[in-house]
CSV table of C-alpha atoms in Angstrom, one decimal:
chain,number,residue,atom,x,y,z
X,1,MET,CA,3.2,-26.4,27.0
X,2,ASN,CA,3.7,-28.3,23.8
X,3,PRO,CA,6.7,-26.8,21.9
X,4,ASN,CA,5.5,-28.4,18.7
X,5,ASP,CA,2.9,-25.7,18.5
X,6,TYR,CA,5.6,-23.3,17.2
X,7,LEU,CA,6.4,-25.8,14.4
X,8,ILE,CA,2.8,-26.0,13.4
X,9,LEU,CA,2.4,-22.2,13.4
X,10,SER,CA,5.4,-21.8,11.2
X,11,ALA,CA,4.2,-24.5,8.9
X,12,ILE,CA,0.9,-22.6,8.5
X,13,LEU,CA,2.7,-19.3,7.9
X,14,PHE,CA,5.0,-20.9,5.4
X,15,ALA,CA,2.0,-22.4,3.5
X,16,ILE,CA,0.3,-19.0,3.5
X,17,GLY,CA,3.4,-17.4,2.1
X,18,LEU,CA,3.6,-20.1,-0.6
X,19,ALA,CA,-0.1,-19.5,-1.5
X,20,GLY,CA,0.7,-15.8,-1.8
X,21,VAL,CA,3.6,-16.5,-4.1
X,22,LEU,CA,1.5,-18.8,-6.3
X,23,VAL,CA,-1.7,-16.8,-6.4
X,24,ARG,CA,-0.8,-13.2,-6.4
X,25,ARG,CA,0.5,-11.5,-9.6
X,26,ASN,CA,1.8,-8.3,-8.1
X,27,ALA,CA,5.6,-8.6,-7.9
X,28,LEU,CA,5.7,-6.6,-4.6
X,29,ILE,CA,3.2,-8.9,-2.9
X,30,VAL,CA,5.0,-12.0,-4.2
X,31,PHE,CA,8.1,-10.5,-2.6
X,32,MET,CA,6.3,-9.9,0.7
X,33,SER,CA,5.1,-13.5,0.6
X,34,ILE,CA,8.7,-14.7,0.2
X,35,GLU,CA,9.5,-12.6,3.3
X,36,LEU,CA,6.7,-14.3,5.1
X,37,MET,CA,8.2,-17.7,4.3
X,38,LEU,CA,11.6,-16.6,5.5
X,39,ASN,CA,10.0,-15.5,8.7
X,40,ALA,CA,8.3,-18.8,9.2
X,41,ALA,CA,11.6,-20.5,8.8
X,42,ASN,CA,13.1,-18.1,11.4
X,43,LEU,CA,10.4,-19.0,13.9
X,44,VAL,CA,11.4,-22.7,13.5
X,45,LEU,CA,15.1,-21.8,14.2
X,46,VAL,CA,14.3,-19.7,17.2
X,47,SER,CA,11.9,-22.2,18.8
X,48,SER,CA,14.4,-25.0,18.2
X,49,ALA,CA,17.1,-22.9,19.9
X,50,TYR,CA,14.8,-22.6,22.9
X,51,GLN,CA,13.9,-26.3,22.7
X,52,HIS,CA,17.5,-27.6,22.7
X,53,GLY,CA,19.1,-24.9,24.8
X,54,ASP,CA,21.5,-24.0,22.0
X,55,LEU,CA,22.1,-20.5,20.6
X,56,GLY,CA,23.0,-21.8,17.2
X,57,GLY,CA,19.4,-21.4,16.0
X,58,GLN,CA,19.4,-17.7,17.0
X,59,VAL,CA,22.7,-17.1,15.2
X,60,ALA,CA,21.2,-18.8,12.1
X,61,THR,CA,18.1,-16.5,12.4
X,62,PHE,CA,20.4,-13.5,12.6
X,63,PHE,CA,22.1,-14.5,9.3
X,64,VAL,CA,18.8,-15.2,7.7
X,65,MET,CA,17.7,-11.6,8.6
X,66,VAL,CA,20.9,-10.1,7.1
X,67,VAL,CA,20.5,-12.2,3.9
X,68,ALA,CA,16.8,-11.2,3.7
X,69,ALA,CA,17.6,-7.6,4.0
X,70,ALA,CA,20.1,-7.8,1.1
X,71,GLU,CA,17.7,-9.9,-1.0
X,72,VAL,CA,14.9,-7.4,-0.5
X,73,VAL,CA,17.1,-4.5,-1.6
X,74,VAL,CA,18.3,-6.2,-4.8
X,75,GLY,CA,14.8,-7.6,-5.5
X,76,LEU,CA,13.0,-4.3,-5.2
X,77,ALA,CA,15.6,-2.7,-7.4
X,78,ILE,CA,14.9,-5.3,-10.0
X,79,VAL,CA,11.1,-4.8,-9.6
X,80,ILE,CA,11.5,-1.0,-10.0
X,81,THR,CA,13.8,-1.5,-13.1
X,82,ILE,CA,11.2,-3.8,-14.7
X,83,PHE,CA,8.5,-1.3,-13.9
X,84,ARG,CA,10.5,1.5,-15.5
X,85,SER,CA,11.1,-0.4,-18.8
X,86,ARG,CA,7.7,-2.2,-19.0
X,87,HIS,CA,5.4,0.0,-16.9
X,88,THR,CA,3.9,-2.9,-15.1
X,89,GLY,CA,4.3,-4.4,-11.6
X,90,SER,CA,2.9,-7.8,-12.6
X,91,VAL,CA,5.0,-10.9,-12.7
X,92,ASP,CA,3.1,-12.2,-15.7
X,93,GLU,CA,4.2,-9.4,-17.9
X,94,ALA,CA,7.9,-10.1,-17.8
X,95,LYS,CA,7.9,-13.0,-20.3
X,96,LEU,CA,10.3,-11.9,-23.0
X,97,LEU,CA,12.1,-15.3,-22.9
X,98,SER,CA,8.9,-17.3,-23.6
X,99,ARG,CA,8.8,-16.3,-27.2
K,1,MET,CA,9.7,-22.0,36.0
K,2,ILE,CA,6.1,-23.1,35.8
K,3,ALA,CA,4.9,-19.5,35.7
K,4,MET,CA,7.3,-18.7,33.0
K,5,ALA,CA,6.2,-21.6,30.9
K,6,ILE,CA,2.6,-20.5,31.3
K,7,GLY,CA,3.6,-17.0,30.2
K,8,VAL,CA,5.2,-18.4,27.1
K,9,GLN,CA,2.1,-20.4,26.4
K,10,VAL,CA,-0.3,-17.5,26.9
K,11,THR,CA,1.8,-15.3,24.6
K,12,PHE,CA,1.7,-18.0,22.0
K,13,TRP,CA,-2.0,-18.5,22.0
K,14,ILE,CA,-2.6,-14.8,21.9
K,15,VAL,CA,-0.1,-14.0,19.2
K,16,ALA,CA,-0.4,-17.1,17.0
K,17,PRO,CA,-4.0,-16.6,15.8
K,18,CYS,CA,-3.3,-12.9,15.1
K,19,CYS,CA,-0.3,-14.0,13.0
K,20,VAL,CA,-2.3,-16.4,11.0
K,21,LEU,CA,-5.1,-13.9,10.4
K,22,LEU,CA,-2.6,-11.2,9.4
K,23,GLY,CA,-0.9,-13.6,7.0
K,24,LEU,CA,-4.2,-14.5,5.4
K,25,GLY,CA,-5.0,-10.8,5.2
K,26,MET,CA,-1.7,-10.2,3.5
K,27,VAL,CA,-2.5,-12.7,0.8
K,28,LEU,CA,-6.1,-11.9,0.4
K,29,LEU,CA,-6.4,-8.1,0.6
K,30,ARG,CA,-6.4,-6.4,-2.8
K,31,ARG,CA,-4.6,-3.2,-2.0
K,32,MET,CA,-0.8,-3.4,-1.7
K,33,VAL,CA,-0.6,-1.0,1.3
K,34,HIS,CA,-3.0,-3.1,3.3
K,35,SER,CA,-0.9,-6.2,2.5
K,36,ALA,CA,2.2,-4.4,3.6
K,37,LEU,CA,0.5,-3.3,6.9
K,38,CYS,CA,-0.6,-6.9,7.5
K,39,LEU,CA,2.9,-8.2,7.0
K,40,ALA,CA,4.4,-5.5,9.3
K,41,GLY,CA,1.9,-6.6,12.0
K,42,LEU,CA,2.8,-10.2,11.4
K,43,MET,CA,6.4,-9.5,11.8
K,44,ILE,CA,5.8,-7.6,15.1
K,45,GLY,CA,3.8,-10.7,16.3
K,46,LEU,CA,6.7,-12.9,15.4
K,47,GLY,CA,9.1,-10.6,17.2
K,48,ILE,CA,6.9,-10.9,20.3
K,49,LEU,CA,7.2,-14.7,20.0
K,50,TYR,CA,10.9,-14.4,19.8
K,51,ALA,CA,10.9,-12.3,23.0
K,52,SER,CA,8.9,-15.0,24.7
K,53,LEU,CA,11.4,-17.6,23.5
K,54,ASP,CA,14.4,-16.1,25.3
K,55,ALA,CA,15.6,-14.2,22.2
K,56,PRO,CA,15.6,-10.5,23.2
K,57,PHE,CA,18.3,-9.6,20.7
K,58,LEU,CA,16.4,-11.2,17.8
K,59,PHE,CA,13.2,-9.5,19.1
K,60,VAL,CA,14.9,-6.1,18.7
K,61,ALA,CA,16.5,-7.1,15.4
K,62,GLN,CA,13.2,-8.2,14.0
K,63,MET,CA,11.6,-4.9,14.9
K,64,ILE,CA,14.4,-2.8,13.5
K,65,VAL,CA,15.4,-4.9,10.4
K,66,TYR,CA,12.1,-6.4,9.3
K,67,THR,CA,9.3,-4.1,10.6
K,68,GLY,CA,11.5,-1.0,10.4
K,69,SER,CA,13.6,-1.1,7.3
K,70,ILE,CA,12.4,-4.0,5.1
K,71,MET,CA,8.7,-3.0,5.2
K,72,MET,CA,9.6,0.7,4.7
K,73,VAL,CA,11.6,-0.3,1.6
K,74,PHE,CA,8.5,-2.1,0.4
K,75,VAL,CA,6.4,0.9,1.0
K,76,PHE,CA,8.9,3.1,-0.8
K,77,ALA,CA,8.8,0.7,-3.8
K,78,MET,CA,5.0,0.9,-3.7
K,79,MET,CA,5.2,4.6,-3.9
K,80,LEU,CA,7.6,4.4,-6.9
K,81,ILE,CA,5.5,1.9,-8.7
K,82,GLY,CA,2.2,3.5,-8.0
K,83,ILE,CA,-0.6,2.2,-5.8
K,84,ASP,CA,-3.2,2.5,-8.5
K,85,ASN,CA,-1.3,-0.1,-10.6
K,86,ALA,CA,-4.2,-2.5,-10.6
K,87,GLU,CA,-3.5,-6.2,-10.5
K,88,GLN,CA,-5.5,-8.4,-12.9
K,89,MET,CA,-6.5,-11.7,-11.5
K,90,LYS,CA,-7.2,-13.4,-14.8
K,91,ASP,CA,-5.8,-16.8,-14.8
K,92,ALA,CA,-2.7,-17.2,-17.0
K,93,ILE,CA,-2.9,-21.0,-16.6
K,94,LYS,CA,-6.3,-22.7,-16.4
K,95,GLY,CA,-7.3,-23.6,-12.9
K,96,HIS,CA,-4.3,-21.8,-11.6
K,97,LEU,CA,-6.0,-20.5,-8.4
K,98,VAL,CA,-7.4,-23.9,-7.4
K,99,LEU,CA,-4.1,-25.7,-8.1
K,100,ALA,CA,-2.2,-23.1,-6.1
K,101,ILE,CA,-4.5,-23.4,-3.1
K,102,ILE,CA,-4.3,-27.2,-3.2
K,103,ALA,CA,-0.5,-27.0,-3.4
K,104,ALA,CA,-0.3,-24.6,-0.4
K,105,VAL,CA,-2.7,-26.8,1.7
K,106,GLY,CA,-0.7,-29.9,0.7
K,107,VAL,CA,2.6,-28.3,1.7
K,108,ALA,CA,1.1,-27.2,5.0
K,109,ALA,CA,-0.2,-30.8,5.7
K,110,LEU,CA,3.1,-32.3,4.7
K,111,LEU,CA,5.1,-29.9,6.9
K,112,ILE,CA,2.9,-30.5,9.8
K,113,ALA,CA,3.0,-34.2,9.4
K,114,ALA,CA,6.8,-34.2,8.8
K,115,ILE,CA,8.1,-31.8,11.4
K,116,GLY,CA,5.0,-31.1,13.5
K,117,HIS,CA,6.2,-33.5,16.2
K,118,ALA,CA,9.9,-33.0,15.9
K,119,PHE,CA,10.4,-31.6,19.4
K,120,VAL,CA,10.4,-34.3,22.0
K,121,GLY,CA,10.4,-33.6,25.7
K,122,ASP,CA,10.3,-30.4,27.6
K,123,PRO,CA,12.1,-27.4,26.2
K,124,ALA,CA,15.6,-27.0,27.7
K,125,GLY,CA,15.3,-23.2,27.8
K,126,LEU,CA,18.1,-20.8,27.2
K,127,ASP,CA,18.6,-19.5,30.8
K,128,SER,CA,21.9,-21.2,31.4
K,129,VAL,CA,23.3,-20.5,27.9
K,130,ASN,CA,22.3,-16.9,28.0
K,131,SER,CA,23.7,-16.3,31.5
K,132,ALA,CA,27.0,-17.9,30.6
K,133,SER,CA,28.4,-14.7,29.0
K,134,GLY,CA,26.2,-12.2,30.8
K,135,GLY,CA,23.2,-12.0,28.6
K,136,ASN,CA,21.6,-13.0,25.3
K,137,ALA,CA,23.2,-10.4,23.2
K,138,GLN,CA,26.6,-11.1,24.8
K,139,SER,CA,26.3,-14.8,24.2
K,140,LEU,CA,25.3,-14.3,20.6
K,141,ALA,CA,28.2,-11.9,20.1
K,142,VAL,CA,30.6,-14.5,21.5
K,143,LEU,CA,29.3,-17.1,19.1
K,144,LEU,CA,29.3,-14.7,16.1
K,145,PHE,CA,32.8,-13.5,16.6
K,146,SER,CA,34.3,-16.8,17.4
K,147,HIS,CA,32.6,-19.8,15.8
K,148,TYR,CA,30.7,-18.1,13.1
K,149,VAL,CA,33.2,-15.3,12.3
K,150,LEU,CA,33.8,-16.4,8.7
K,151,ALA,CA,30.0,-16.5,7.9
K,152,PHE,CA,29.8,-13.0,9.6
K,153,GLU,CA,32.5,-11.6,7.3
K,154,ALA,CA,30.8,-13.2,4.3
K,155,THR,CA,27.5,-11.5,5.2
K,156,ALA,CA,29.4,-8.2,5.4
K,157,ALA,CA,30.6,-8.7,1.9
K,158,LEU,CA,27.0,-9.7,0.8
K,159,VAL,CA,25.5,-6.6,2.3
K,160,ILE,CA,28.0,-4.3,0.6
K,161,THR,CA,27.5,-6.1,-2.7
K,162,ALA,CA,23.7,-5.9,-2.4
K,163,ALA,CA,23.9,-2.1,-1.7
K,164,LEU,CA,26.1,-1.6,-4.7
K,165,GLY,CA,23.9,-3.8,-6.9
K,166,ALA,CA,20.8,-2.0,-5.9
K,167,MET,CA,22.4,1.3,-6.7
K,168,VAL,CA,23.5,0.0,-10.1
K,169,LEU,CA,20.1,-1.5,-10.9
K,170,ALA,CA,18.1,1.5,-9.8
K,171,HIS,CA,20.5,4.0,-11.6
K,172,ARG,CA,19.0,5.3,-14.8
K,173,GLU,CA,21.1,6.7,-17.6
K,174,ARG,CA,19.5,9.4,-19.7
K,175,LEU,CA,19.2,7.8,-23.1
K,176,GLY,CA,18.2,10.8,-25.2
K,177,ARG,CA,18.9,14.5,-25.1
K,178,LYS,CA,16.8,16.5,-22.6
K,179,ARG,CA,13.9,18.3,-24.4
K,180,THR,CA,14.1,22.0,-24.3
K,181,GLN,CA,11.1,24.2,-23.4
K,182,THR,CA,10.8,25.4,-27.0
K,183,GLU,CA,10.5,21.8,-28.3
K,184,HIS,CA,8.0,21.0,-25.5
K,185,ALA,CA,5.9,24.0,-26.5
K,186,ALA,CA,6.1,23.1,-30.2
K,187,GLU,CA,5.0,19.6,-29.4
K,188,GLN,CA,2.0,20.9,-27.4
K,189,MET,CA,0.9,23.1,-30.2
K,190,ARG,CA,1.3,20.3,-32.7
K,191,ALA,CA,-0.9,18.1,-30.4
K,192,TYR,CA,-3.5,20.9,-30.3
K,193,ALA,CA,-3.4,21.3,-34.1
K,194,THR,CA,-3.7,17.6,-34.9
K,195,ALA,CA,-5.6,15.9,-32.0
K,196,GLY,CA,-7.2,19.0,-30.4
K,197,VAL,CA,-5.4,18.4,-27.0
K,198,HIS,CA,-5.9,21.5,-24.9
K,199,PRO,CA,-2.5,23.2,-24.7
K,200,GLY,CA,-3.0,25.2,-21.6
K,201,PRO,CA,-2.9,24.0,-18.0
K,202,ARG,CA,-5.6,21.7,-16.7
K,203,PRO,CA,-8.4,23.2,-14.6
K,204,GLY,CA,-7.9,23.2,-10.9
K,205,PRO,CA,-10.2,21.3,-8.6
K,206,GLY,CA,-12.3,22.6,-5.7
K,207,VAL,CA,-14.8,25.0,-7.1
K,208,TYR,CA,-17.5,23.9,-4.7
K,209,ALA,CA,-15.2,22.5,-2.0
K,210,ARG,CA,-16.8,21.9,1.3
K,211,HIS,CA,-14.2,19.7,3.1
K,212,ASN,CA,-11.4,18.3,0.9
K,213,SER,CA,-11.2,20.4,-2.1
K,214,VAL,CA,-9.0,18.1,-4.1
K,215,ASP,CA,-11.8,15.6,-4.7
K,216,TYR,CA,-14.3,18.2,-5.9
K,217,PRO,CA,-14.0,18.8,-9.6
K,218,ALA,CA,-14.3,22.1,-11.4
K,219,LEU,CA,-17.5,22.7,-13.5
K,220,LEU,CA,-17.5,23.6,-17.2
K,221,PRO,CA,-19.6,26.5,-18.4
K,222,ASP,CA,-22.4,24.1,-19.3
K,223,GLY,CA,-22.6,22.8,-15.7
K,224,THR,CA,-21.0,19.5,-16.4
K,225,VAL,CA,-17.9,18.2,-14.6
K,226,ALA,CA,-14.4,19.0,-16.0
K,227,PRO,CA,-12.9,15.5,-15.8
K,228,THR,CA,-9.3,16.6,-16.0
K,229,SER,CA,-9.6,18.8,-12.9
K,230,VAL,CA,-9.5,15.8,-10.5
K,231,SER,CA,-6.6,13.4,-10.1
K,232,ALA,CA,-7.0,10.2,-12.1
K,233,THR,CA,-6.0,8.2,-9.0
K,234,LEU,CA,-8.9,9.7,-7.0
K,235,ASP,CA,-11.2,8.8,-9.9
K,236,GLU,CA,-10.0,5.3,-10.0
K,237,ARG,CA,-10.5,4.8,-6.3
K,238,GLY,CA,-14.0,6.2,-6.6
K,239,GLN,CA,-13.2,9.0,-4.2
K,240,SER,CA,-14.0,12.0,-6.4
K,241,VAL,CA,-17.4,13.7,-6.5
K,242,LEU,CA,-18.6,13.6,-10.0
K,243,ASP,CA,-22.3,14.7,-9.7
K,244,PRO,CA,-22.8,18.4,-10.5
K,245,GLN,CA,-26.1,18.5,-8.6
K,246,GLN,CA,-24.4,17.2,-5.5
K,247,LEU,CA,-21.7,19.8,-5.9
K,248,ALA,CA,-24.1,22.7,-6.2
K,249,ARG,CA,-26.6,21.6,-3.5
K,250,PRO,CA,-25.0,23.3,-0.5
K,251,VAL,CA,-24.6,26.5,-2.5
K,252,ILE,CA,-28.3,26.4,-3.6
K,253,GLU,CA,-29.5,25.7,-0.1
K,254,ALA,CA,-27.5,28.5,1.4
K,255,HIS,CA,-28.7,30.8,-1.3
K,256,ASN,CA,-32.3,29.9,-0.8
K,257,GLU,CA,-32.1,30.5,2.9
K,258,ILE,CA,-30.7,34.0,2.2
K,259,VAL,CA,-33.3,34.7,-0.4
K,260,GLY,CA,-36.1,33.5,1.9
K,261,ALA,CA,-34.8,35.8,4.6
K,262,HIS,CA,-34.6,38.7,2.1
K,263,ALA,CA,-38.2,38.0,1.0
K,264,GLU,CA,-39.5,38.1,4.6
K,265,VAL,CA,-37.8,41.4,5.1
K,266,SER,CA,-38.9,42.8,1.8
K,267,GLY,CA,-42.5,41.9,2.6
K,268,GLN,CA,-42.4,44.6,5.3
K,269,ALA,CA,-39.7,47.0,4.3
K,270,VAL,CA,-40.2,46.7,0.5
K,271,ILE,CA,-36.5,46.3,-0.4
K,272,PRO,CA,-36.2,44.9,-3.9
K,273,VAL,CA,-34.2,41.7,-3.9
K,274,GLN,CA,-31.6,41.4,-6.6
K,275,PRO,CA,-30.7,37.9,-7.9
K,276,LEU,CA,-27.1,36.8,-7.9
K,277,ILE,CA,-27.3,35.8,-11.5
K,278,ALA,CA,-30.1,36.1,-14.0
K,279,PRO,CA,-31.4,32.7,-15.1
K,280,GLU,CA,-31.7,33.2,-18.8
K,281,PRO,CA,-28.2,32.7,-20.2
K,282,ILE,CA,-27.4,29.8,-18.0
K,283,GLU,CA,-30.8,28.0,-18.4
K,284,ARG,CA,-30.0,27.7,-22.1
K,285,SER,CA,-26.7,26.0,-21.7
K,286,ALA,CA,-27.3,24.0,-18.5
K,287,PRO,CA,-30.4,21.8,-18.8
K,288,ALA,CA,-29.1,19.4,-16.2
K,289,LEU,CA,-29.0,21.8,-13.3
K,290,PRO,CA,-31.7,21.7,-10.7
K,291,ALA,CA,-34.4,24.2,-10.6
K,292,PRO,CA,-34.2,26.3,-7.4
K,293,PRO,CA,-37.2,25.5,-5.1
K,294,ALA,CA,-37.5,28.8,-3.3
K,295,ALA,CA,-37.1,31.0,-6.4
K,296,ASP,CA,-40.8,31.6,-6.9
K,297,GLU,CA,-41.0,34.1,-4.1
K,298,LEU,CA,-38.9,36.4,-6.3
K,299,GLY,CA,-41.3,36.5,-9.1
K,300,GLU,CA,-39.7,36.0,-12.4
K,301,GLN,CA,-36.2,36.0,-11.0
K,302,ALA,CA,-34.9,32.5,-10.4
K,303,PHE,CA,-31.7,31.4,-8.9
K,304,GLU,CA,-29.2,29.4,-10.8
K,305,GLU,CA,-26.0,28.0,-9.3
K,306,PRO,CA,-23.2,30.5,-9.7
K,307,ALA,CA,-21.3,28.7,-12.4
K,308,PRO,CA,-19.0,30.9,-14.5
K,309,ARG,CA,-19.7,34.5,-14.2
K,310,THR,CA,-21.6,35.5,-17.3
K,311,SER,CA,-21.5,39.2,-17.2
K,312,GLU,CA,-23.9,39.8,-20.0
K,313,GLY,CA,-26.6,38.0,-18.0
K,314,ASP,CA,-26.2,40.3,-15.1
K,315,GLU,CA,-29.1,42.6,-15.8
K,316,GLN,CA,-30.2,44.4,-12.7
């Protein structure tokens, strides 16, 4: 089999996540797209661990998972705080600094 | 070895298209919960790929951490924010959508061109590395607690900080004094006096419920729908029944059957049939209501849907 297929799959998933970040306005969906991009990067790490016979990639994936969990917790807390004060879940509405 | 490689390949070609489709679904579907479900499915698919790539520990971690906890946290946040919080897709920047799609496609092309051929030669596989310490999880543990122990401790600090930060951010201080019941009642009466807002409780749904009573609104005395009796969320989703004729139809049909049977019997046994409700007082106030088809057999007594019980119209 061609191990490069994993790289192409993760590139496609990363681009889908990027499109989600750029196109969608809902803060939660933007967050989910960021998670998708992290997962795409994880797939590269795991497949390169398999390719090179080295567990370092899997350890890196493990750390990415931990950091992603922490990031999601803090990020969703911020989203909920913004929703409480502005009653919106849209990323376009939080623009106090632009004036 | 050959069979295993074929297994890995088959897994990839089954899972990869599903992953891409689910990813597209996540970006394209309009409802947040559908997007979350798509992402959860995609993460399960990636976990299966991890399992096929000799990473059983990461497979389980992916299931537990991503699909289990992260997606559930997302769904909880959706519950707090409200699913009916509609997203407007009006462009803030002109041509934003087109530019974003061009950027995403460009990044995909660049990534594929840059790293799409980075792996050269056959995969080495992890059999020897995994079996060195007795298994994948054991080998990972040896690495984590020796070579990467500093990073591991740092993530521990990070997780604790994140938990504290989330608690601080989500904590809400009460800024004003809590309103007492007296003040609340006074405000309600003031709203009634100035704006005419009804001070009492809102009407309950389900007057003509047939299956799920919550989406069937109550009817006002004039036969129209009481809009406040149905949840606004159901209204927004288009799931509430807002046609009084449709509401009354099963009742009218059932009534006509009964009346027809009564008429048959009364043709032989001369039992006078009493109407449920006399038509006159309701006819005046409810012009939109349907005329009962089988009512002619009763002579001048016609059936109207049993909207509010008007006792003065009950002349028997």
